[in-house]
Coordinates of C-alpha atoms in Angstrom, one line a residue:
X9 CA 62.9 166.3 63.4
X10 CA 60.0 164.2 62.4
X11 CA 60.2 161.3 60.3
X12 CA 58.7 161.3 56.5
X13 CA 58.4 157.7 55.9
X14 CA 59.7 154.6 56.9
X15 CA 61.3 152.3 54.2
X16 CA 63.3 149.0 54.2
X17 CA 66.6 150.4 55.1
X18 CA 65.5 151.5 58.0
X19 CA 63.3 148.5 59.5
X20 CA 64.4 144.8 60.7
X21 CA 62.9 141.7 62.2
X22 CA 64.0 140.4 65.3
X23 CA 63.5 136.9 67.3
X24 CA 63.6 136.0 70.7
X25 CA 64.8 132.4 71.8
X26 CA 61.2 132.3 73.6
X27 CA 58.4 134.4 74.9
X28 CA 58.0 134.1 79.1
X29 CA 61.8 133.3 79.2
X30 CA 64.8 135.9 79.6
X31 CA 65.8 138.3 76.7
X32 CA 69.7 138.6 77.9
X33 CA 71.7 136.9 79.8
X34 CA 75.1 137.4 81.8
X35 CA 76.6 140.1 83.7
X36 CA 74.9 139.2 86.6
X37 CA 71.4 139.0 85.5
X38 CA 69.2 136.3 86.9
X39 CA 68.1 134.0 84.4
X40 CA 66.0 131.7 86.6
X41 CA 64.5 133.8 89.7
X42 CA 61.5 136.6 89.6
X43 CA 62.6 140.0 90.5
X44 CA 60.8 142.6 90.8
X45 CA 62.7 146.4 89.9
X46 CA 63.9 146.9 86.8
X47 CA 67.5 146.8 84.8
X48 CA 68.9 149.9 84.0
X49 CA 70.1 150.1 80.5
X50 CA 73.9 149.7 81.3
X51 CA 72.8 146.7 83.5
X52 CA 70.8 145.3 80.4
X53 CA 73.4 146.2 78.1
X54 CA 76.2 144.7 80.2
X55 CA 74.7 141.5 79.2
X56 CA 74.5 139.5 75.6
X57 CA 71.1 140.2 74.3
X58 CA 69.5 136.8 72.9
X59 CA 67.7 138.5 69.5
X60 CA 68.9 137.8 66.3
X61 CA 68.1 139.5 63.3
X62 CA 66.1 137.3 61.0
X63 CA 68.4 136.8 57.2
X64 CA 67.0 138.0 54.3
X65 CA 63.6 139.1 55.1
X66 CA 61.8 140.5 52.3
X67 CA 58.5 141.7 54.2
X68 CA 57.3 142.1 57.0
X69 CA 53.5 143.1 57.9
X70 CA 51.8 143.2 61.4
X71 CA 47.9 144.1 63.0
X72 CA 45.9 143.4 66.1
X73 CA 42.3 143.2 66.5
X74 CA 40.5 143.9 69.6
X75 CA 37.2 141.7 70.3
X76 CA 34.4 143.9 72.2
X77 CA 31.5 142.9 73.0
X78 CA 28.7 145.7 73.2
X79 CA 26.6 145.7 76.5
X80 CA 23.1 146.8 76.3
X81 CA 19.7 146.9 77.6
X82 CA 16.4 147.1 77.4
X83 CA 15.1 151.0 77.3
X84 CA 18.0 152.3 76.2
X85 CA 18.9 152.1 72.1
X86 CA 22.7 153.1 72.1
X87 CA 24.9 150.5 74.1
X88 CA 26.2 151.6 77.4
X89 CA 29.3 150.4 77.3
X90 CA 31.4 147.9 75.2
X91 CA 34.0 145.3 77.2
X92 CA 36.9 142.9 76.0
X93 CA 35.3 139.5 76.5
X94 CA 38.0 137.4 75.0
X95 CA 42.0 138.2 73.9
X96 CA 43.0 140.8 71.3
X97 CA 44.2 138.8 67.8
X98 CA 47.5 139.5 67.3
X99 CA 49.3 139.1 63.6
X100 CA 52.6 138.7 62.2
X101 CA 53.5 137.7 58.7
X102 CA 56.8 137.7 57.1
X103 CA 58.7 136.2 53.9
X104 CA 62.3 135.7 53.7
X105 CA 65.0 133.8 51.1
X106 CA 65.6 130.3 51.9
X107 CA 69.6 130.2 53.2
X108 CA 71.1 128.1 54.9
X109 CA 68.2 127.1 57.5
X110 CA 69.1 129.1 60.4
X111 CA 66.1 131.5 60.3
X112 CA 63.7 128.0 60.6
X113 CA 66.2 126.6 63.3
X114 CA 65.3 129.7 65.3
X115 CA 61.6 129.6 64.9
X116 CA 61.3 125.8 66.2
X117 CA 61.8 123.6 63.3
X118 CA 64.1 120.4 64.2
X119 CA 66.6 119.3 62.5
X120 CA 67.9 116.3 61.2
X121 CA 70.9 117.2 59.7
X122 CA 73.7 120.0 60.4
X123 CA 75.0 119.0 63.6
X124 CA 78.7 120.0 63.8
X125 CA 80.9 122.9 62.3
X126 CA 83.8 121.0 61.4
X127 CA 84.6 118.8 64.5
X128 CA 82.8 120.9 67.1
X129 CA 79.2 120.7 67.3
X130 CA 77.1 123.4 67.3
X131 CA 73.6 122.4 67.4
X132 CA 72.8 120.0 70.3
X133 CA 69.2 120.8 70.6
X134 CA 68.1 119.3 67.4
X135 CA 67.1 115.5 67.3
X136 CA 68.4 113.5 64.2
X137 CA 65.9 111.7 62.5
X138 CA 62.6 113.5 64.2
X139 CA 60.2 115.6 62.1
X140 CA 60.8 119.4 61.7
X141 CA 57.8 120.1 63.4
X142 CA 58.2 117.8 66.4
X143 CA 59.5 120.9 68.7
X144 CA 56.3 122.9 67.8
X145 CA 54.4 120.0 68.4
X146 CA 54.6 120.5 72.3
X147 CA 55.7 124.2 72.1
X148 CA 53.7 126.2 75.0
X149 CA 55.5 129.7 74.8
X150 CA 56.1 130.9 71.2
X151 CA 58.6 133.4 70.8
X152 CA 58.4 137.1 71.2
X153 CA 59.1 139.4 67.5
X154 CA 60.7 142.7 67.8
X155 CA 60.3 145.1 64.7
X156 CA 63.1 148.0 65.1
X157 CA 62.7 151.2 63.0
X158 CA 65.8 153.5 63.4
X159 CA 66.7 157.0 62.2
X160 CA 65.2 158.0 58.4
X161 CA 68.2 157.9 55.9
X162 CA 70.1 155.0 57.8
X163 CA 70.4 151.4 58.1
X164 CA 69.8 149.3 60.3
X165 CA 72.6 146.9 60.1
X166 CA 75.3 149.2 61.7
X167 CA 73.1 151.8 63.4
X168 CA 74.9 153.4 66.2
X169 CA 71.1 153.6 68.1
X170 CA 71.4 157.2 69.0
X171 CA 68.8 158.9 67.1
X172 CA 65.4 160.7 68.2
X173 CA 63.2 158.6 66.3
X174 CA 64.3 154.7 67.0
X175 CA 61.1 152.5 68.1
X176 CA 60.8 149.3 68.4
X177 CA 56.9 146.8 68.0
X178 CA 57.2 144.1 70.0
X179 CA 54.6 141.1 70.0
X180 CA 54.7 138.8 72.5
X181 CA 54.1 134.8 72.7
X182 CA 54.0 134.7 68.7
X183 CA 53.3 131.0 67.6
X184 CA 53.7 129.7 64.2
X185 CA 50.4 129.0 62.2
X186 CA 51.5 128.2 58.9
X187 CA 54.8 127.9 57.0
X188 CA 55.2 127.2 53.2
X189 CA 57.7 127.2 50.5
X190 CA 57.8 128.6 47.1
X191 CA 60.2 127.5 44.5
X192 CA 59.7 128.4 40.9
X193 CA 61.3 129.2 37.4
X194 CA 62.7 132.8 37.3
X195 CA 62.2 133.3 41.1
X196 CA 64.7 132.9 44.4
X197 CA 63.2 130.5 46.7
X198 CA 61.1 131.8 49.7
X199 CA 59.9 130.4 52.7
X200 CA 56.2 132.3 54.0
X201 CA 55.4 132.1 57.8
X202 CA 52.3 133.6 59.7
X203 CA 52.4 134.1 63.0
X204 CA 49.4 134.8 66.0
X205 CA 50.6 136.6 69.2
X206 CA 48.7 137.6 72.4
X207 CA 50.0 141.1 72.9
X208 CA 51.6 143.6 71.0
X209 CA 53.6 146.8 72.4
X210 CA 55.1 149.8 70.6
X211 CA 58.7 151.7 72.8
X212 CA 59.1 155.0 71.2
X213 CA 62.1 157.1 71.6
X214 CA 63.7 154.1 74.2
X215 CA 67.6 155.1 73.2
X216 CA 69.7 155.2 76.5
X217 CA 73.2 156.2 76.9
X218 CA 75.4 154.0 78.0
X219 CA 78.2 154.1 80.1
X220 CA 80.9 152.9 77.6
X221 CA 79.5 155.9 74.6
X222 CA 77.0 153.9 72.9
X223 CA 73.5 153.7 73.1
X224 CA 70.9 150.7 73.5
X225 CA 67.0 150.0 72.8
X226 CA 65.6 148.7 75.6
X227 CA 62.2 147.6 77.2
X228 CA 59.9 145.6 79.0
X229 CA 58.8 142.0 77.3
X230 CA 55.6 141.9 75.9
X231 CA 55.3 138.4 76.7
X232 CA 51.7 137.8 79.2
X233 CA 51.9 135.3 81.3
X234 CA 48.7 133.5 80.4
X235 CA 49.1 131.0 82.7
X236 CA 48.0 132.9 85.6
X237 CA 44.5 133.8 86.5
X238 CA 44.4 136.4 86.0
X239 CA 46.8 137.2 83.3
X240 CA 49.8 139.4 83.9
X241 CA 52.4 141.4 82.0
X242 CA 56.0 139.9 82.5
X243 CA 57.2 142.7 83.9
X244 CA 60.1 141.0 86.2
X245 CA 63.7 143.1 85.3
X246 CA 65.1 139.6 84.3
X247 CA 62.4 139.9 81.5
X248 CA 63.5 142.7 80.0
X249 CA 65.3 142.9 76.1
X250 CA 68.0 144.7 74.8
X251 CA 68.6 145.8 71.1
X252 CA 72.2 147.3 70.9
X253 CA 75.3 147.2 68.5
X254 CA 75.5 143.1 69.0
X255 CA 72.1 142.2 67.5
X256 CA 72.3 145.3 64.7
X257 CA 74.7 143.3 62.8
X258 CA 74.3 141.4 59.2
X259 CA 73.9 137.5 60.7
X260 CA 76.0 134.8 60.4
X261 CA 75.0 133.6 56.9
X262 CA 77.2 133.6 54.3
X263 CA 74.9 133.0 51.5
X264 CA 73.3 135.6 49.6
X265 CA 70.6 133.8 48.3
X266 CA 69.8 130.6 46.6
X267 CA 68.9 130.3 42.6
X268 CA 66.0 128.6 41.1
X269 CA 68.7 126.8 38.8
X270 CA 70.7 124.9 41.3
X271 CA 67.6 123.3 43.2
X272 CA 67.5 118.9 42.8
X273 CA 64.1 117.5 42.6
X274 CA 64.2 114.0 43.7
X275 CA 60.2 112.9 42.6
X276 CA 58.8 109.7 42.9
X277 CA 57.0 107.5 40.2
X278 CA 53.2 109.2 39.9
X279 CA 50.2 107.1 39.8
X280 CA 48.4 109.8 37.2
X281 CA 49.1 110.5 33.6
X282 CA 52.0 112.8 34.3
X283 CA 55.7 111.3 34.5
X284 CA 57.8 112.7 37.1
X285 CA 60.7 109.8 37.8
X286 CA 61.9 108.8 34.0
X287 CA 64.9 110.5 33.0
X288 CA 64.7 110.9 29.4
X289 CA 60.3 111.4 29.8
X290 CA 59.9 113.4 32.6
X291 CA 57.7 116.7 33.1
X292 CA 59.3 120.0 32.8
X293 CA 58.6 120.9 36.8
X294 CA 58.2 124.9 36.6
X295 CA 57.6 125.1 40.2
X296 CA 57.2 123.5 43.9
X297 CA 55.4 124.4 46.4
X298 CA 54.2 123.0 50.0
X299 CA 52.3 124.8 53.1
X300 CA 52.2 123.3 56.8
X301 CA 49.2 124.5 59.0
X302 CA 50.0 124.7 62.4
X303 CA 46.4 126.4 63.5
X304 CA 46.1 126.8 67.0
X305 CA 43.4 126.4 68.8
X306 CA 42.9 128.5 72.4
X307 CA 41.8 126.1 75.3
X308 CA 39.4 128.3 77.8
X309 CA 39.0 128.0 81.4
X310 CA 36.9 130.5 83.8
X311 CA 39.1 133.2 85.6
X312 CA 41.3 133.3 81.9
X313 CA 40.8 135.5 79.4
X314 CA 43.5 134.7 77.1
X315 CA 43.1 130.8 77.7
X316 CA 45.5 128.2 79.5
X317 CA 46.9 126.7 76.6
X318 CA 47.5 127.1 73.0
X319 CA 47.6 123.7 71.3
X320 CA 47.7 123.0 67.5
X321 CA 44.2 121.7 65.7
X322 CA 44.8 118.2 64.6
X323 CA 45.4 116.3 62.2
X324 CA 47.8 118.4 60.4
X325 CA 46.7 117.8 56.5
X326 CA 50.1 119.2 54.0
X327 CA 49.5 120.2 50.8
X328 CA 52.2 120.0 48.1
X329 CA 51.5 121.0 44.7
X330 CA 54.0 121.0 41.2
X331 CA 53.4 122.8 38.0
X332 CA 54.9 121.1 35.0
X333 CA 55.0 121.6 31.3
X334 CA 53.9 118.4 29.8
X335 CA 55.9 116.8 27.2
X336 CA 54.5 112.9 27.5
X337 CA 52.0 111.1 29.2
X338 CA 52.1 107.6 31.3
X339 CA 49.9 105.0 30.9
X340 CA 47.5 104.7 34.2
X341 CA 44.1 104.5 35.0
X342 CA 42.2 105.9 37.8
X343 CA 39.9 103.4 37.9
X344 CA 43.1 101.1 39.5
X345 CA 43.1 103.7 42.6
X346 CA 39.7 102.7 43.9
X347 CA 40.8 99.7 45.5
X348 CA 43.4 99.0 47.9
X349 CA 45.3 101.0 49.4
X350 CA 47.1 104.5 47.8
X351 CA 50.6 104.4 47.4
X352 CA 52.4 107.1 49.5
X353 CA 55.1 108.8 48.2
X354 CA 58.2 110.5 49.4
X355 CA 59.8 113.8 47.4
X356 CA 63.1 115.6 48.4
X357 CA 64.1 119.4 47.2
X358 CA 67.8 119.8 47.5
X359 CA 68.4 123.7 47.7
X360 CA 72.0 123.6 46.3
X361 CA 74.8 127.0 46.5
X362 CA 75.7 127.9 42.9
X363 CA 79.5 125.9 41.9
X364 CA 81.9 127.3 39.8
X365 CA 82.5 125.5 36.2
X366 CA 83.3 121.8 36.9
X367 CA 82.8 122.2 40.6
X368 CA 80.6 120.6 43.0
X369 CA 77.3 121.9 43.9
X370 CA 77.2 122.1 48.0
X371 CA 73.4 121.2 49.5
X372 CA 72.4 124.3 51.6
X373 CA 69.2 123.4 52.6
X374 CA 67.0 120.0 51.9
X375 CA 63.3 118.9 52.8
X376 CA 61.8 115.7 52.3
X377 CA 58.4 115.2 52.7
X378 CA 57.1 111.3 53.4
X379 CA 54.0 109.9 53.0
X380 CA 52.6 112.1 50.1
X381 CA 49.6 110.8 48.4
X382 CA 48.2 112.2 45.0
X383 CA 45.0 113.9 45.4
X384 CA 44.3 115.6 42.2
X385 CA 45.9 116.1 38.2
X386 CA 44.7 119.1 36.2
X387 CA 45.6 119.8 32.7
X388 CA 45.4 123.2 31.0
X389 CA 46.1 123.8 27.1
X390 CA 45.5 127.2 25.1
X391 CA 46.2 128.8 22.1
X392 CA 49.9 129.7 22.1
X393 CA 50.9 128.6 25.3
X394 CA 52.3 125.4 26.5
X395 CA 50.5 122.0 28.2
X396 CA 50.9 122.4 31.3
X397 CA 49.7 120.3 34.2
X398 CA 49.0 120.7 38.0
X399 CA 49.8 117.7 40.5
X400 CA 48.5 117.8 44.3
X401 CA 49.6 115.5 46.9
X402 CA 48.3 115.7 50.4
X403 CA 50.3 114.6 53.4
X404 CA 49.1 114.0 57.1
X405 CA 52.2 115.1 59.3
X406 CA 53.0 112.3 61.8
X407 CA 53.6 112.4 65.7
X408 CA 57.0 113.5 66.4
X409 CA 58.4 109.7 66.7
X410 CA 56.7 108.8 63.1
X411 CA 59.9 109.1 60.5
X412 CA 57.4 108.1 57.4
X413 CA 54.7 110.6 57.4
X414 CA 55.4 114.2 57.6
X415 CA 58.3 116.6 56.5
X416 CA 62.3 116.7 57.7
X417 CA 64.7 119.4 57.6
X418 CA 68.7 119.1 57.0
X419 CA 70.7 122.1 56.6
X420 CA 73.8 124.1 56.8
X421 CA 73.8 126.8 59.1
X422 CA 76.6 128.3 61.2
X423 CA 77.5 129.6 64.1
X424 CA 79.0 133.3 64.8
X425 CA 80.1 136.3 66.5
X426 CA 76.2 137.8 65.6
X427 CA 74.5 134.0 67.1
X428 CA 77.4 132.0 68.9
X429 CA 77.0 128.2 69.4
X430 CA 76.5 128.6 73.1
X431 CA 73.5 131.0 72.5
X432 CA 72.3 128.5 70.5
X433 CA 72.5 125.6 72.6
X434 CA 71.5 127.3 75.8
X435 CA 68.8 129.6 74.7
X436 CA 67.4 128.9 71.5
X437 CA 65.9 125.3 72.5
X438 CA 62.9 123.4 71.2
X439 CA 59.4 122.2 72.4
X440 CA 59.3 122.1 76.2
X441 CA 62.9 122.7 76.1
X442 CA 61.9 126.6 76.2
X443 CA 60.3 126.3 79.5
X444 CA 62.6 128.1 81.5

């Protein structure tokens, strides 16, 4: 029977640990050699698939564009024919609640904290005091995205995979191009990210049976092997990925979500009019919010048509803004900020788990951004409303060996039956580490 609609029940976003690199491993699959004929399903499913369901995504919205060019002539007013000059645009943009960390830890971002679950470690991959963006920095593959729609009526998490209607949109070498955060009064904390691909692939109607009774997605990557002149589908069986009743599973988090309420602001002291560090002055901060564009640019070559390289435009200029409610004002003048040299600044936003009465609150997830430097201070006053002020501090993100200008991650994710600490370690690396 045909479907009606699609809603939210019935949709989820997968990751892959990378784009050119296997999809599942074990079982006898060869991770590390070019083969030619396909997996069966059973042989796919045999193994541990490497997606992971992303936590707590909220949406999820994706489109290509094809680039033609029209050919035409002289004598002839209608064009007589139209050709694909350069690579189709591929788009991906999702939102999610801020957890733990582990959805960020999958897309590339190092690090710095969160190395051990109790006394075993689980996160080798990450490099303690490096910037978050240090991995992306050097990344050359991206990561593939699967979007799985099942049967109408049922959920993903927990889908036995055996309806008539199950497809899966896959898009292949997805790279980061902008990440940002936004915390505010009366509204859970969200991370944003946008993502470009260089293919994009729909499997309709995929389900296989499998040996032991239940039933698998399964396909060819949709990963192009740009590198290669000219470029080529990875269609190698060792390529291939496998959606089954591992990956349809809730995740590993253990947090719900995180509240508004229980977020620390540690601010510095502000050159402007508005005080942020006093204790008994200090603006009423309404909300926080910071973007990092990691625009890529596509190096061309002859013989290429979806370029040799993908490298990120530089520098990389950070915005943070904060929204206040002003009570009172500093003393400062601007005319003290044409000379010398602007003082940079460094913030850190504590995302803490809600504690019972008289308990501790537990830091989930914390950035801190270094080397911020105030750019602009607008005040806005009407009639019935509340002062309120508008602060913007720009930031020019470091190499990945600079620990005072950029943005650092620390946070508390785990390991599990849905992403063990071995899949983590071995699969999910960072920068060049994906190269395999």
């Amino acid at each position: 029977m045909a479907r009606n609609r699609v809603i939210y029940q019935s949709q989820a976003l997968y990751i892959a640990p990378n784009s050119t690199g296997i999809q599942v491993s074990g079982s006898g699959i060869a991770e590390n050699s070019v083969t030619t004929s396909a997996y069966t399903a059973n042989e796919l499913a045999s193994g541990t698939s490497l997606l992971y369901k992303l936590d707590r995504v909220q949406n999820c919205n994706f489109n290509f564009t094809i680039n033609r060019q029209d050919i035409n002539e002289l004598g002839q007013l209608a064009r007589i024919d139209t050709i694909v000059n350069e690579a189709p645009t591929v788009g991906l943009d999702f939102s999610y609640y801020i957890t733990d960390g582990l959805n960020e830890r999958l897309l590339g971002f190092n690090f710095s904290g969160r190395k051990t679950q109790g006394a075993t470690a689980i996160d080798t991959q990450s490099v303690s005091g490096a910037s978050a963006i240090s991995g992306l920095m050097v990344d050359t593959q991206g990561n593939n995205f699967y979007i799985l729609t099942v049967d109408e009526g049922e959920d993903v998490v927990g889908a036995g995979l055996g309806g008539t209607t199950n497809s899966v949109i896959a898009i292949g070498n997805g790279f980061i191009s902008e990440y940002s955060l936004d915390a505010s009064v009366g509204n859970i904390p969200t991370a944003s990210v946008t993502i470009e691909g260089f293919n994009i692939k729909s499997d309709v109607n995929s389900t296989a049976n499998l040996l032991d009774g239940t039933y698998a997605l399964t396909g060819t990557s949709p990963a192009i092997n740009y590198e290669a002149s000219p470029a080529t589908r990875l269609l190698d069986r060792n390529r291939g990925y496998v959606i089954n009743n591992s990956t349809n599973t809730a995740g590993v988090s253990t947090i719900s979500a995180l509240r508004p309420g229980d977020i620390v602001l540690t601010l510095p002291t502000n050159e402007g009019f508005t005080e942020l560090d006093d204790a008994n002055n200090k603006a009423h901060i309404q909300s926080f919010a910071f973007t990092i564009p990691l625009t890529r640019t596509v190096l061309q070559r002859l013989g290429n048509v979806f370029g040799f390289a993908r490298v990120l435009e530089v520098p990389l200029n950070m915005d943070l803004t904060i929204n206040a409610v002003v009570n009172e004002l500093q003393t400062a003048d601007i005319f003290d900020q044409l000379c010398g040299t602007a003082g940079k600044k460094n913030f850190t936003v504590t995302l803490n788990e809600c504690a019972d009465a008289g308990g501790t609150p537990t830091p989930k997830m914390v950035y801190t951004i270094k080397g911020a430097i105030l750019s602009s201070e607008s005040f806005s006053t009407d009639i019935g409303g509340n002062q309120t002020v508008d602060l913007t501090y720009n930031v020019q993100i470091g190499g990945a060996n600079d620990t005072d200008n950029g943005i650092f991650f620390s946070g508390s994710y785990t390991t599990g039956a849905a992403l063990t600490s071995a899949v983590l370690n071995n699969y999910y690396k960072l920068g060049t580490g994906k190269n395999y």
